[in-house]
Coordinates of C-alpha atoms in Angstrom, one line a residue:
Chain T
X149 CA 0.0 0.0 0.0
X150 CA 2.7 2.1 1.1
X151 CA 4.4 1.5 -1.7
X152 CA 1.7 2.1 -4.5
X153 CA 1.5 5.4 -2.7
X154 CA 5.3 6.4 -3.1
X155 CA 5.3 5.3 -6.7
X156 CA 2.0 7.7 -7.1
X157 CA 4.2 10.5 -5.5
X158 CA 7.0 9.6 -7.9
X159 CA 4.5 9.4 -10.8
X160 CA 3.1 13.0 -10.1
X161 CA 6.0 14.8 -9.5
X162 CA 7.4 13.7 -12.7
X163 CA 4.8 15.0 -14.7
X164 CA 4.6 18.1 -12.3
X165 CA 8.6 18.5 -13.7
X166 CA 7.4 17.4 -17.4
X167 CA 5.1 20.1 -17.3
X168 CA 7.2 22.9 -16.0
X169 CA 9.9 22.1 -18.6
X170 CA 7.7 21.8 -21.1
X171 CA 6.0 25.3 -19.8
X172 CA 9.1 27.2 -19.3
X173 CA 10.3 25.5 -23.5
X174 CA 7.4 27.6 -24.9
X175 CA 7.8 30.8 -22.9
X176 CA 11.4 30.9 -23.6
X177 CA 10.7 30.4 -27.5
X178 CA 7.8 31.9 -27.5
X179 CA 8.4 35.3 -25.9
X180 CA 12.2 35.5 -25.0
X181 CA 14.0 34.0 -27.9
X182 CA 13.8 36.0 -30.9
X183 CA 13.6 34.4 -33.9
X184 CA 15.7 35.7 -36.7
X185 CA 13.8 35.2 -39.4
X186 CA 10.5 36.7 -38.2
X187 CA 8.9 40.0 -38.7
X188 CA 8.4 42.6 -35.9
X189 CA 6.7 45.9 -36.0
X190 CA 6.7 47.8 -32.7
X191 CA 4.4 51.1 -32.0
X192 CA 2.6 50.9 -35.3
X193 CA 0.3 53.6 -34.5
X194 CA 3.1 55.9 -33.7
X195 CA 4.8 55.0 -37.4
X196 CA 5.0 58.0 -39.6
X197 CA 4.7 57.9 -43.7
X198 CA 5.5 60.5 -46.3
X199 CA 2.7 60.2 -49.4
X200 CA 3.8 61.5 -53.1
X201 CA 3.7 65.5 -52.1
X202 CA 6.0 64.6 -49.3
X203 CA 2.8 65.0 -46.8
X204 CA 3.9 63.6 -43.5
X205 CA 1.4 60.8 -42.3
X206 CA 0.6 58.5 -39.6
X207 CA 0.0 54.9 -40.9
X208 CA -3.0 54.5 -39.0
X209 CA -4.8 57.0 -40.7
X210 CA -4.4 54.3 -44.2
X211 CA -4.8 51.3 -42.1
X212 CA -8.0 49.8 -41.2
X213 CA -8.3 50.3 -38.3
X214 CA -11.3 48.1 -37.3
X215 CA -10.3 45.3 -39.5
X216 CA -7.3 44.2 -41.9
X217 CA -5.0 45.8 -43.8
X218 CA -2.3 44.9 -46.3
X219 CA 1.0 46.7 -46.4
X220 CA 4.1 46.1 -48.8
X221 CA 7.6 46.8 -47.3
X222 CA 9.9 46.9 -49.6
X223 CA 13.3 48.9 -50.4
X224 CA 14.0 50.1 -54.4
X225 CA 17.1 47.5 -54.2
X226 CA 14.9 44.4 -53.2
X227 CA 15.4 42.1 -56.5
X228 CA 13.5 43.9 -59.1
X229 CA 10.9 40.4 -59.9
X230 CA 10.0 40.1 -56.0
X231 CA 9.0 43.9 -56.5
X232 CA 6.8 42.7 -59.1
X233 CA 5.6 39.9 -57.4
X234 CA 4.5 41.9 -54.7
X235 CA 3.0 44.7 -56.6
X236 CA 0.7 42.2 -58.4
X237 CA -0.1 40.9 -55.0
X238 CA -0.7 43.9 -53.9
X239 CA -3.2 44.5 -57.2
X240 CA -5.1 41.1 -56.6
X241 CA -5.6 42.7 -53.0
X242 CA -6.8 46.0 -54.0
X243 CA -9.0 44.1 -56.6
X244 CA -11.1 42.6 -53.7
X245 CA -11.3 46.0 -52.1
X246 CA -8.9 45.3 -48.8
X247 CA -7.2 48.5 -47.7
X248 CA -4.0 47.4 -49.5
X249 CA -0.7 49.8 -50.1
X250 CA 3.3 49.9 -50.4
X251 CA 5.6 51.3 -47.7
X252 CA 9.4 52.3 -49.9
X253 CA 11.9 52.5 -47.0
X254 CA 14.0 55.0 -48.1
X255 CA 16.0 58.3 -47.1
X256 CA 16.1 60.6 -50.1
X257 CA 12.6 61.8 -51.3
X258 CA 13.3 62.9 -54.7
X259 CA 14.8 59.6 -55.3
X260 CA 12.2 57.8 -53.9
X261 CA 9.1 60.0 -55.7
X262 CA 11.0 59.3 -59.3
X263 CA 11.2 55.4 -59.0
X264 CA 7.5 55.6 -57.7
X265 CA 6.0 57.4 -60.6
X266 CA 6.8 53.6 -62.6
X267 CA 4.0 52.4 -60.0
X268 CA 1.1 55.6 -60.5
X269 CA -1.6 53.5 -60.0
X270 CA -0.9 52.0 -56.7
X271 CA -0.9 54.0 -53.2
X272 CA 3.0 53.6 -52.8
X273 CA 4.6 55.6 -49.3
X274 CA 8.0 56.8 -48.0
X275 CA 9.4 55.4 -44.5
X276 CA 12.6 57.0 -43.7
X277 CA 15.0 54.1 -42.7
X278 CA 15.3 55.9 -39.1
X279 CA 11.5 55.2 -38.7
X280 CA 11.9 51.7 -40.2
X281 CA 14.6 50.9 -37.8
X282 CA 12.9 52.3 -34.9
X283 CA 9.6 50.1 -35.9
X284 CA 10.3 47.4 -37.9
X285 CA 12.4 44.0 -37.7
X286 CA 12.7 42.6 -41.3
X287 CA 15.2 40.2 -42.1
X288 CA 14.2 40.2 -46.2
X289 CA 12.3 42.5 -48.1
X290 CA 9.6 42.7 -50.0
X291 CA 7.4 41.3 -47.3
X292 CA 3.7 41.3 -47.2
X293 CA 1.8 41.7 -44.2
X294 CA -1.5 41.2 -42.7
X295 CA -2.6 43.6 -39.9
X296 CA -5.7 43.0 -38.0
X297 CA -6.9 45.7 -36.3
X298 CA -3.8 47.4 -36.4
X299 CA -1.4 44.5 -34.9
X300 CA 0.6 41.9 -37.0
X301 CA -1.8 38.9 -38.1
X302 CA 0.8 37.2 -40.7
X303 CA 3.2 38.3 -42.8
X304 CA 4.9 35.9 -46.3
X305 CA 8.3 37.7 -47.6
X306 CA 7.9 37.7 -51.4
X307 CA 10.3 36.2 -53.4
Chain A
X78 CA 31.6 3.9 -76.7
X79 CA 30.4 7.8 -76.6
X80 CA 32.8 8.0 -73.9
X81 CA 36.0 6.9 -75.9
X82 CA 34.8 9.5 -78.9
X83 CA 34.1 12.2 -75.7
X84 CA 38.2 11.2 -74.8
X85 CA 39.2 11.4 -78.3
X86 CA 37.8 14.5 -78.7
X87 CA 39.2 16.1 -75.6
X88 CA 42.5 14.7 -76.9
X89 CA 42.2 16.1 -80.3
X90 CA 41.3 19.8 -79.3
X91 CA 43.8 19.6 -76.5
X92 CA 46.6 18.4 -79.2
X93 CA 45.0 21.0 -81.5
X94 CA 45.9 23.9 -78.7
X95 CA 49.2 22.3 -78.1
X96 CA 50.9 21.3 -81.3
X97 CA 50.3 25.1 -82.1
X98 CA 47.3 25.2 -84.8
X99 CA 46.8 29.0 -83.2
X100 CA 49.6 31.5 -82.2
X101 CA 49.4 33.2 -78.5
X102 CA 48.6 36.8 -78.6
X103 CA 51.8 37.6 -77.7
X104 CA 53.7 36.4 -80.7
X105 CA 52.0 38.8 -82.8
X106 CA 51.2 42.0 -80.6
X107 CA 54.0 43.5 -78.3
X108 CA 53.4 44.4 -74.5
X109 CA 54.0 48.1 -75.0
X110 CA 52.9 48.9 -71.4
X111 CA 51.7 48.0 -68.1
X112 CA 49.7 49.6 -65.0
X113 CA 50.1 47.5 -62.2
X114 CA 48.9 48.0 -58.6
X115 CA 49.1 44.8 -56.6
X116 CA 48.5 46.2 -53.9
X117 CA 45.0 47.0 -55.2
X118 CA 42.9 43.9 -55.1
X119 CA 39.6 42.5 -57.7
X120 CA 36.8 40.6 -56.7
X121 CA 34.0 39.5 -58.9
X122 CA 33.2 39.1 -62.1
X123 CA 34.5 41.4 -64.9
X124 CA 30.4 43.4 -66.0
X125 CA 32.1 45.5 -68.5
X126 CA 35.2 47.8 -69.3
X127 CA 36.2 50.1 -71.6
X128 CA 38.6 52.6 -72.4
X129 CA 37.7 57.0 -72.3
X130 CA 39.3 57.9 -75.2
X131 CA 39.9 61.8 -74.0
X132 CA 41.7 61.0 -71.0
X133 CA 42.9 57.7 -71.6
X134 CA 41.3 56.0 -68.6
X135 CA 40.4 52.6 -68.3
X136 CA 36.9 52.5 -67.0
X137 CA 35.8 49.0 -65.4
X138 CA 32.5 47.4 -63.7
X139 CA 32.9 44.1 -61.9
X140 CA 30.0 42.5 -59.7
X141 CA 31.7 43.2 -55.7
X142 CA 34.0 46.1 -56.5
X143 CA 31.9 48.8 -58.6
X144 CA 33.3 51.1 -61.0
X145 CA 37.4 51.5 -61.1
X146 CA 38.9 53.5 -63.1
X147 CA 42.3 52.9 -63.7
X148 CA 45.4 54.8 -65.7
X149 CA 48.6 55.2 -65.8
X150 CA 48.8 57.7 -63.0
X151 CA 46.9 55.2 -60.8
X152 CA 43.4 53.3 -59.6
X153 CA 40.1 55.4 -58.1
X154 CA 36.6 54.0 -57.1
X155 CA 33.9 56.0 -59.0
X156 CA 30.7 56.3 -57.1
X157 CA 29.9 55.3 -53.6
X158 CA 27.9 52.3 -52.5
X159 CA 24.5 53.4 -51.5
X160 CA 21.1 54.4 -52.7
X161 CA 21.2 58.0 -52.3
X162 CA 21.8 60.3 -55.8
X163 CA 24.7 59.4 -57.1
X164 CA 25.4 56.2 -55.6
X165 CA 25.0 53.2 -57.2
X166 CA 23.7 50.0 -55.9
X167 CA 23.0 46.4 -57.8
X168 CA 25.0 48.1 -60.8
X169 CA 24.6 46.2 -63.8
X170 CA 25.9 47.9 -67.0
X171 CA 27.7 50.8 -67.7
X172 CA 28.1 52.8 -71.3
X173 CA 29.8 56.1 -72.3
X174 CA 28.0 58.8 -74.3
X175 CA 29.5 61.2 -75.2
X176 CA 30.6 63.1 -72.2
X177 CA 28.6 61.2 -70.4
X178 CA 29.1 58.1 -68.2
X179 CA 25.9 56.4 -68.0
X180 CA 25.7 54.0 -65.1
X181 CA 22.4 51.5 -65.1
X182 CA 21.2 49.5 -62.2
X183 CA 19.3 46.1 -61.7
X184 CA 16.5 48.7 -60.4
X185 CA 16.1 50.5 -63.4
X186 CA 17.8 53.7 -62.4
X187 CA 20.3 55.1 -64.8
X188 CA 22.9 57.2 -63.2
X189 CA 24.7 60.1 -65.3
X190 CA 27.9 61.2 -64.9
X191 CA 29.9 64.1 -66.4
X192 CA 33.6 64.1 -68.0
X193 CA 35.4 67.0 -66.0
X194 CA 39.0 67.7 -66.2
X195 CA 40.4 63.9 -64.6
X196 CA 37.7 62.1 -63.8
X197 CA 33.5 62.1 -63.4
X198 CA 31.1 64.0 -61.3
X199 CA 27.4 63.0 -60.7
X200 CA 24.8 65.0 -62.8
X201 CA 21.5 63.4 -62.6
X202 CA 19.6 60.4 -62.7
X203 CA 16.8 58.7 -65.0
X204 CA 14.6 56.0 -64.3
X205 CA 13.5 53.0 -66.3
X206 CA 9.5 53.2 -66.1
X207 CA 9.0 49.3 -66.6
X208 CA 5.8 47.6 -66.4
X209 CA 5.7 43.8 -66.0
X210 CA 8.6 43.3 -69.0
X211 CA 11.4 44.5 -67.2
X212 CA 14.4 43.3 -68.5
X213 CA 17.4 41.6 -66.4
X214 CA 20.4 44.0 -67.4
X215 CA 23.3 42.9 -68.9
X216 CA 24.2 45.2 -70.8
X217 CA 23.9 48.6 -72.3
X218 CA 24.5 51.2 -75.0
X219 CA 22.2 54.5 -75.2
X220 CA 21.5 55.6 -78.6
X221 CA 19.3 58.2 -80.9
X222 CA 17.9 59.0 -77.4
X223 CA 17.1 55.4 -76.7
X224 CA 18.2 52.5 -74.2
X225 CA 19.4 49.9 -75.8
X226 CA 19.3 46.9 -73.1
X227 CA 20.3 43.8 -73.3
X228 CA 19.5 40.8 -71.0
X229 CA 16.5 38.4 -70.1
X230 CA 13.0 39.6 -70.0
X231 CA 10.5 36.8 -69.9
X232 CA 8.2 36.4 -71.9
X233 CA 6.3 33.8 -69.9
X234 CA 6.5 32.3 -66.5
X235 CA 9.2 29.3 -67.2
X236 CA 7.8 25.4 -66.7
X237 CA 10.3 22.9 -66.1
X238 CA 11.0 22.0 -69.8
X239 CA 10.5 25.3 -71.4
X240 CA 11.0 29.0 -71.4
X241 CA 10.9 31.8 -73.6
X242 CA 13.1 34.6 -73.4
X243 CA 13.8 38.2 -75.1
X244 CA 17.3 39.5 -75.0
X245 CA 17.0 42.8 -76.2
X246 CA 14.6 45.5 -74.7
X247 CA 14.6 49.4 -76.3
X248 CA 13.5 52.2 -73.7
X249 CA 13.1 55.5 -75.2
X250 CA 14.7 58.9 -73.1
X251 CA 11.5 59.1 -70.4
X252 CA 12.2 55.7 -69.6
X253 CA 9.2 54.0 -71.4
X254 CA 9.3 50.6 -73.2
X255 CA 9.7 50.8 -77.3
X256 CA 10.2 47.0 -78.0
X257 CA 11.6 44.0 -77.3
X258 CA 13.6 42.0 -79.8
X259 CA 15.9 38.7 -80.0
X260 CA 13.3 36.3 -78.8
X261 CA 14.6 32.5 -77.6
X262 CA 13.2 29.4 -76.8
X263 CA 14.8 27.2 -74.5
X264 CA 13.2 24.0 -74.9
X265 CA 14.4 21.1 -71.7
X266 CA 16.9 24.3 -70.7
X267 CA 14.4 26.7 -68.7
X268 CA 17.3 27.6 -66.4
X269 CA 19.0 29.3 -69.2
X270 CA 17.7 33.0 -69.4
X271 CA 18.8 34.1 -66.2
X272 CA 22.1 32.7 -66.2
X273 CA 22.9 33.9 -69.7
X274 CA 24.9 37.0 -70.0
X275 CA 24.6 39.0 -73.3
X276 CA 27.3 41.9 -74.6
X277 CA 26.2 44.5 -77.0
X278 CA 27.8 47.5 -78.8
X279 CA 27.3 50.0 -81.0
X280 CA 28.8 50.4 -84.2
X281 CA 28.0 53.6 -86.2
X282 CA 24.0 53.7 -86.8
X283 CA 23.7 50.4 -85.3
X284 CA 23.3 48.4 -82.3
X285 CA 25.9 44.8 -82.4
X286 CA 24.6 42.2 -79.7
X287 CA 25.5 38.9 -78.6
X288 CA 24.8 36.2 -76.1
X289 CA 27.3 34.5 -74.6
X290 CA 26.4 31.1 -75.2
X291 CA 26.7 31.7 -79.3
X292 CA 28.8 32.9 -81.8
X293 CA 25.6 34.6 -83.6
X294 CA 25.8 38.3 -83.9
X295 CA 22.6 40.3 -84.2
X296 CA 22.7 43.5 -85.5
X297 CA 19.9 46.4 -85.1
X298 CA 18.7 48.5 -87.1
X299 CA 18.2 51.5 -84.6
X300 CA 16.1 53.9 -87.0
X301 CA 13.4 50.8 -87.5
X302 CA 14.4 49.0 -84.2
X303 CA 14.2 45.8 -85.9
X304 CA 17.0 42.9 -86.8
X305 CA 18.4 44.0 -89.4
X306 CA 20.2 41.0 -89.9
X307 CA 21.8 37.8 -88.0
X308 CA 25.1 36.4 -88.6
X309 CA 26.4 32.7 -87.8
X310 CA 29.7 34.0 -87.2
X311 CA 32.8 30.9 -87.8
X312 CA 34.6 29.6 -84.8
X313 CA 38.1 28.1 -84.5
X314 CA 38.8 24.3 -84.1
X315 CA 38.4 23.4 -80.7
X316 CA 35.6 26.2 -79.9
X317 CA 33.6 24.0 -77.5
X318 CA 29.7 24.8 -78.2
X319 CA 27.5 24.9 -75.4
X320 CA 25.6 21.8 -75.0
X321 CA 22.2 20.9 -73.2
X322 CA 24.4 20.3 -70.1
X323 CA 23.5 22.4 -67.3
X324 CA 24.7 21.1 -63.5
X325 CA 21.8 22.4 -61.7
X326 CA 19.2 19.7 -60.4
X327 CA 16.8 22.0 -58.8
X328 CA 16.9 25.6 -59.3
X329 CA 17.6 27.3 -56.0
X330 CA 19.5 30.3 -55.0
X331 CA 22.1 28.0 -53.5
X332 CA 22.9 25.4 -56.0
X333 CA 22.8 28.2 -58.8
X334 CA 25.9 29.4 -56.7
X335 CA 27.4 26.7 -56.4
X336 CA 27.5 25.1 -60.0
X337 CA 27.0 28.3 -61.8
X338 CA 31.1 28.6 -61.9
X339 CA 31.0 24.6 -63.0
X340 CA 28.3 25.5 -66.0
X341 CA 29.9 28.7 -67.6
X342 CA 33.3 27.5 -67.6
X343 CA 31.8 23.9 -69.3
X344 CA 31.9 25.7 -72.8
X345 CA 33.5 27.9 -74.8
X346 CA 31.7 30.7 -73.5
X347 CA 31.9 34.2 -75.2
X348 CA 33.8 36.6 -72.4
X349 CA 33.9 39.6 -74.7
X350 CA 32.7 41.8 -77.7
X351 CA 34.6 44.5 -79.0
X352 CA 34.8 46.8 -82.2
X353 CA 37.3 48.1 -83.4
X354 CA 38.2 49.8 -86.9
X355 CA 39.0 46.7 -88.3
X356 CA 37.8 43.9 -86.7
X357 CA 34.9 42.1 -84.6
X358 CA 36.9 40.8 -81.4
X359 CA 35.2 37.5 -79.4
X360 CA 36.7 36.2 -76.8
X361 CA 35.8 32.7 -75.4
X362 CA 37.3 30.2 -73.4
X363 CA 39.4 27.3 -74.6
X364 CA 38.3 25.2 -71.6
X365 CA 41.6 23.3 -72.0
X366 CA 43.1 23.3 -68.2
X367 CA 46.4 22.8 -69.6
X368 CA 46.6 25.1 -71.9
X369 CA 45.7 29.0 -72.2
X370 CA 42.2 30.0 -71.3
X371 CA 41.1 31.9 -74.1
X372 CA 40.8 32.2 -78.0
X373 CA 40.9 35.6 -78.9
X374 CA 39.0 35.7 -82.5
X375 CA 39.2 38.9 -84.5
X376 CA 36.6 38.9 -87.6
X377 CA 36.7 41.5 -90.3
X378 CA 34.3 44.5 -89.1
X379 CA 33.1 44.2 -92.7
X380 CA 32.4 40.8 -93.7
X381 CA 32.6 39.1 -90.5
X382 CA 35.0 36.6 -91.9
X383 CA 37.6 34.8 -89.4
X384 CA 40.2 36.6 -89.9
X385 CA 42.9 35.4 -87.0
X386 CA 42.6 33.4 -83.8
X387 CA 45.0 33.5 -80.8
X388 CA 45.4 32.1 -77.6
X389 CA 45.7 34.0 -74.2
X390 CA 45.3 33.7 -70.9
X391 CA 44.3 37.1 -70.4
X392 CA 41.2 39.0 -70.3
X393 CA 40.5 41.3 -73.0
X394 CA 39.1 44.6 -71.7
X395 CA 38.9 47.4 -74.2
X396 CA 41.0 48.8 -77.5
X397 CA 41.5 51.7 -77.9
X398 CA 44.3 53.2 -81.1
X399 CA 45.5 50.0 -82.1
X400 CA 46.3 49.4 -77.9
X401 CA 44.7 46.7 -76.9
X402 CA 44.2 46.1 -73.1
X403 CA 43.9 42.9 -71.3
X404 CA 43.4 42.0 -67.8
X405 CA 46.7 39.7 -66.9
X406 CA 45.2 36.0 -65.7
X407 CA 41.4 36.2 -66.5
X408 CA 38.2 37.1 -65.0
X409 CA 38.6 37.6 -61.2
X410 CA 35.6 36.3 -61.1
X411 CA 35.9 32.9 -62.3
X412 CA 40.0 32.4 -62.2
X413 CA 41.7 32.7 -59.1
X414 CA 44.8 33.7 -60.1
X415 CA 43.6 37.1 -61.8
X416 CA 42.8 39.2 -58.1
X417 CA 45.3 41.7 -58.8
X418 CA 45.2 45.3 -60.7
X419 CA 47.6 44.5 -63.9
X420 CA 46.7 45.7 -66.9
X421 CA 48.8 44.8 -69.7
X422 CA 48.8 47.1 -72.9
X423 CA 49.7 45.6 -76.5
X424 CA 50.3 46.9 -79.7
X425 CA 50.5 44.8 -83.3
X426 CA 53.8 44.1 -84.5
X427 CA 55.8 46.2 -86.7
X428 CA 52.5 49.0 -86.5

């Protein structure tokens, strides 16, 4: 009897240690470990865009803000077919009517405003690179992502 | 059986090389002069290079190292690394107009530079306003107000057995697409386009282009934009045509990398394209390992006959007044022995 017991005892604090292991495994990847090859954005509401007339914007006032909303990141020297890719992603998006639009990170405006007059019909935006370092973690560019109500839902780096 | 004909034939073009069927370069042309900066080191592969007639420079593009411009007086980097005006980024091609050194990127941005007293300052920049047939750049020449670009531009999405290809795309001065021209099929050989690098020049009213994996030259008709006319140009005995081998199993990133080296040194693979009053200059590899690296084939400029072959193991860069300047071991690139600045000048015989 005595002996049923203590292998009981043995049995539950072995899954009590099981358990905690397995607990503390998923915290640690979960929310301590970064992963490399994710995407972050921090403090999206506090993001600021520049539109074609060099207008400073929030990004919240493009994003949905109730529901989702597609945005682009992408630099001018990502490899020139993923830019494609993702611009006709982007199209097949605005087709449906989602609030769909591209985000160039970039420092020099005039720059910037020339390469996006080859892309007139879509709602392409300046992010300084400060801004974009501040914000955003992207280990590859273009990436396409998926906010819901404002917060990161899924993202799929376009290549 | 096919393997004692493959060993025959290897035996047969090396003996050909060997028992002296084509003269080296330097029996017939005499090193005149030489700018050599060890110190100063090359990585990647040669893009382009030519030589600015009005101040004698030579002026080369290679993939990791940018624009150098090199003379007797010494080496300088053109252009800083970045993405702001002026600096150049995924540089691709690079052509000289007049005064003007026109700089092209992967992106589609064209960079301008003007000629002042010993070198280039930045002037503006142009932009290549491509829809969905944007072209991979190669190469490029800017004529009658038009860009003349050669490289890949699909024309469909490539399947496992096939894909279809232009190689010649014409942008007029605001950056809009004119026309594409050269169209190939690669049937069983889809990995081909975007490997394939093409050369192009221009030669009086005309554009002169060729792809590296054939002796064909096409030449344009700029006032029409059409082919004027395609020429099977000869090639010397042991020119090694490219065959349906390709070393890649599975196209990824990676094992492009890796084998792409294996694949383009396989085959006699056209290096360089030159014009010069006289002649058409090829140069292709010999793929001999124990013999030189390169035939240098001079055509006449007129009739496109094969006038003279040579042998080399240098790199031919640019001619310029009968001088013709090489790049001492190869393509640093592709041959390891050819990481130094040492540019080797020659002049014909006798001339």
């Amino acid at each position: 009897m005595k002996l049923r017991k203590q292998s009981k005892d043995i049995l539950l604090d072995s899954s009590i240690i099981i358990m905690t292991t397995l607990v503390l495994i998923v915290c640690y990847f979960r929310f301590i470990k970064r992963d490399e090859n994710s995407f972050e954005c921090r403090s999206f509401e506090e993001i600021k865009i520049l539109d074609r007339k060099g207008n400073e914007k929030r990004i919240i006032e493009l994003s949905n803000a109730r529901g989702e909303s597609y945005v682009l990141f992408l630099e001018i020297n990502s490899c020139p077919s993923c830019i494609f890719k993702g611009f006709n992603e982007l199209r097949s998006l605005m087709d449906e009517g989602k609030t769909a639009f591209a985000v160039v990170i970039h420092d020099w405006f005039e720059e910037w405003s020339s390469w996006a007059a080859s892309y007139e019909s879509f709602p392409v935006y300046l992010m300084r690179r400060e801004t974009y370092h501040n914000h955003i973690f992207s280990p590859y560019m273009p990436v396409l992502v998926k906010f819901n109500k404002n917060k990161v839902a899924k993202y799929r780096y376009v290549y | 059986m096919r393997y004692l004909i493959a060993i025959f034939a290897e035996l047969l073009i090396s003996a050909t090389l060997h028992a002296g069927f084509y003269q080296n370069w330097d029996s017939k042309y005499l090193l005149v002069n030489r700018w050599a900066y060890p110190e100063a080191r090359l990585t990647g592969y040669l893009f382009d290079a030519f030589i600015d007639p009005k101040n004698n420079t030579l002026i080369m593009m290679l993939f990791r190292d940018g624009i150098k411009l090199i003379s007797k007086d010494g080496i300088s980097d053109l252009a800083k690394i970045g993405q702001g005006p002026g600096e150049i980024a995924r540089w691709s091609a690079i052509s000289l107009e007049g005064d003007h050194l026109i700089i092209f990127e992967a992106t589609g941005k064209i960079i301008y530079y003007r000629r002042n007293i010993s070198s280039f300052t930045y002037e503006k920049t142009n932009w290549l306003r491509w829809g969905t047939e944007f072209p991979v750049i190669r190469g490029a020449v800017k004529l009658n107000n038009k860009y003349y670009i050669t490289g890949f531009s699909l024309k469909s999405e490539p399947s496992t057995t096939n894909s279809e290809a232009f190689f010649l795309t014409i942008f007029n001065d605001n950056g809009l697409l004119i026309k594409q021209l050269i169209w190939k099929n690669f049937k069983g050989f889809w990995r081909g386009p975007p490997l394939l690098t093409s050369h192009i020049q221009q030669h009086g009213s005309e554009v002169w282009v060729i792809l590296e994996s054939e002796p064909t030259l096409y030449i344009i008709d700029t006032r029409e934009d059409k082919v004027k006319r395609e020429v099977n140009l000869e090639t010397p005995v042991g020119f090694k045509p490219i065959g349906d081998y390709m070393p890649v199993d599975k196209y990824t990133i990676s094992t492009l990398q890796k084998k792409y080296e294996e694949w383009v040194l396989s085959y006699s693979r056209i290096e360089r394209f030159i014009i010069t009053d006289n002649y058409l200059i090829l140069q292709a590899r010999t793929c001999n390992n124990s013999g030189p690296k390169y035939f240098v084939m001079l055509y006449d400029v007129e009739t496109f006959a094969l006038k003279e072959t040579y042998l080399t193991d240098h790199l031919l860069l640019a001619e310029n007044d009968g001088h013709y300047y090489f790049l001492a071991n190869g393509d640093p690139g592709l041959d390891e022995n050819a990481c130094s600045v040492d540019i080797r000048i020659y002049k014909g015989r006798g001339k």
